[in-house]
């Protein structure tokens, strides 16, 4: 599920960038991009919680360090975009 949401978030972001460059109203595409990005993160956290519940430690050790690195790199920049 998170893959589908991620692809939709990427497509909405590119539509947002196109509309911005074209000088058209891009607010809906921007909201969709941000919303689907948040839904992607929620789906990923849900998947990790399922792995914890079934004690799939190999999957957790494979995915969680990469998620932590990506989120700790991206999230601080989101607050400074004002």
mmCIF file of C-alpha atoms in Angstrom, residues 2-53:
data_model
loop_
_atom_site.group_PDB
_atom_site.id
_atom_site.type_symbol
_atom_site.label_atom_id
_atom_site.label_comp_id
_atom_site.label_asym_id
_atom_site.label_seq_id
_atom_site.Cartn_x
_atom_site.Cartn_y
_atom_site.Cartn_z
ATOM 1 C CA UNK A 2 2.810 2.418 0.866
ATOM 2 C CA UNK A 3 4.292 1.989 -2.609
ATOM 3 C CA UNK A 4 1.041 3.053 -4.275
ATOM 4 C CA UNK A 5 0.680 6.039 -1.956
ATOM 5 C CA UNK A 6 4.315 6.978 -2.550
ATOM 6 C CA UNK A 7 3.911 6.892 -6.317
ATOM 7 C CA UNK A 8 0.783 9.047 -6.079
ATOM 8 C CA UNK A 9 2.688 11.506 -3.846
ATOM 9 C CA UNK A 10 5.522 11.738 -6.377
ATOM 10 C CA UNK A 11 3.139 12.251 -9.293
ATOM 11 C CA UNK A 12 1.215 14.927 -7.380
ATOM 12 C CA UNK A 13 4.491 16.672 -6.548
ATOM 13 C CA UNK A 14 5.540 16.758 -10.198
ATOM 14 C CA UNK A 15 2.107 18.091 -11.159
ATOM 15 C CA UNK A 16 2.534 20.725 -8.452
ATOM 16 C CA UNK A 17 5.923 21.750 -9.851
ATOM 17 C CA UNK A 18 4.562 21.908 -13.392
ATOM 18 C CA UNK A 19 1.594 24.055 -12.376
ATOM 19 C CA UNK A 20 3.867 26.349 -10.372
ATOM 20 C CA UNK A 21 6.228 26.819 -13.333
ATOM 21 C CA UNK A 22 3.271 27.440 -15.663
ATOM 22 C CA UNK A 23 1.938 30.141 -13.344
ATOM 23 C CA UNK A 24 -1.356 28.334 -12.720
ATOM 24 C CA UNK A 25 -3.130 27.616 -9.448
ATOM 25 C CA UNK A 26 -1.105 24.858 -7.806
ATOM 26 C CA UNK A 27 -2.603 24.774 -4.308
ATOM 27 C CA UNK A 28 -4.679 21.618 -4.819
ATOM 28 C CA UNK A 29 -1.716 19.697 -6.243
ATOM 29 C CA UNK A 30 0.450 20.931 -3.377
ATOM 30 C CA UNK A 31 -2.114 19.771 -0.815
ATOM 31 C CA UNK A 32 -2.437 16.402 -2.553
ATOM 32 C CA UNK A 33 1.330 15.929 -2.638
ATOM 33 C CA UNK A 34 1.690 16.717 1.055
ATOM 34 C CA UNK A 35 -1.324 14.590 2.000
ATOM 35 C CA UNK A 36 -0.175 11.533 0.088
ATOM 36 C CA UNK A 37 3.326 11.919 1.512
ATOM 37 C CA UNK A 38 1.863 11.889 5.025
ATOM 38 C CA UNK A 39 -0.295 8.871 4.155
ATOM 39 C CA UNK A 40 2.773 7.081 2.790
ATOM 40 C CA UNK A 41 4.605 7.630 6.068
ATOM 41 C CA UNK A 42 1.589 6.424 8.053
ATOM 42 C CA UNK A 43 1.376 3.268 5.920
ATOM 43 C CA UNK A 44 5.087 2.601 6.428
ATOM 44 C CA UNK A 45 4.788 3.032 10.197
ATOM 45 C CA UNK A 46 1.773 0.705 10.164
ATOM 46 C CA UNK A 47 3.803 -1.919 8.321
ATOM 47 C CA UNK A 48 6.610 -1.601 10.871
ATOM 48 C CA UNK A 49 4.125 -2.027 13.723
ATOM 49 C CA UNK A 50 2.883 -5.255 12.114
ATOM 50 C CA UNK A 51 6.471 -6.517 11.929
ATOM 51 C CA UNK A 52 6.909 -5.720 15.622
ATOM 52 C CA UNK A 53 3.698 -7.576 16.478
#
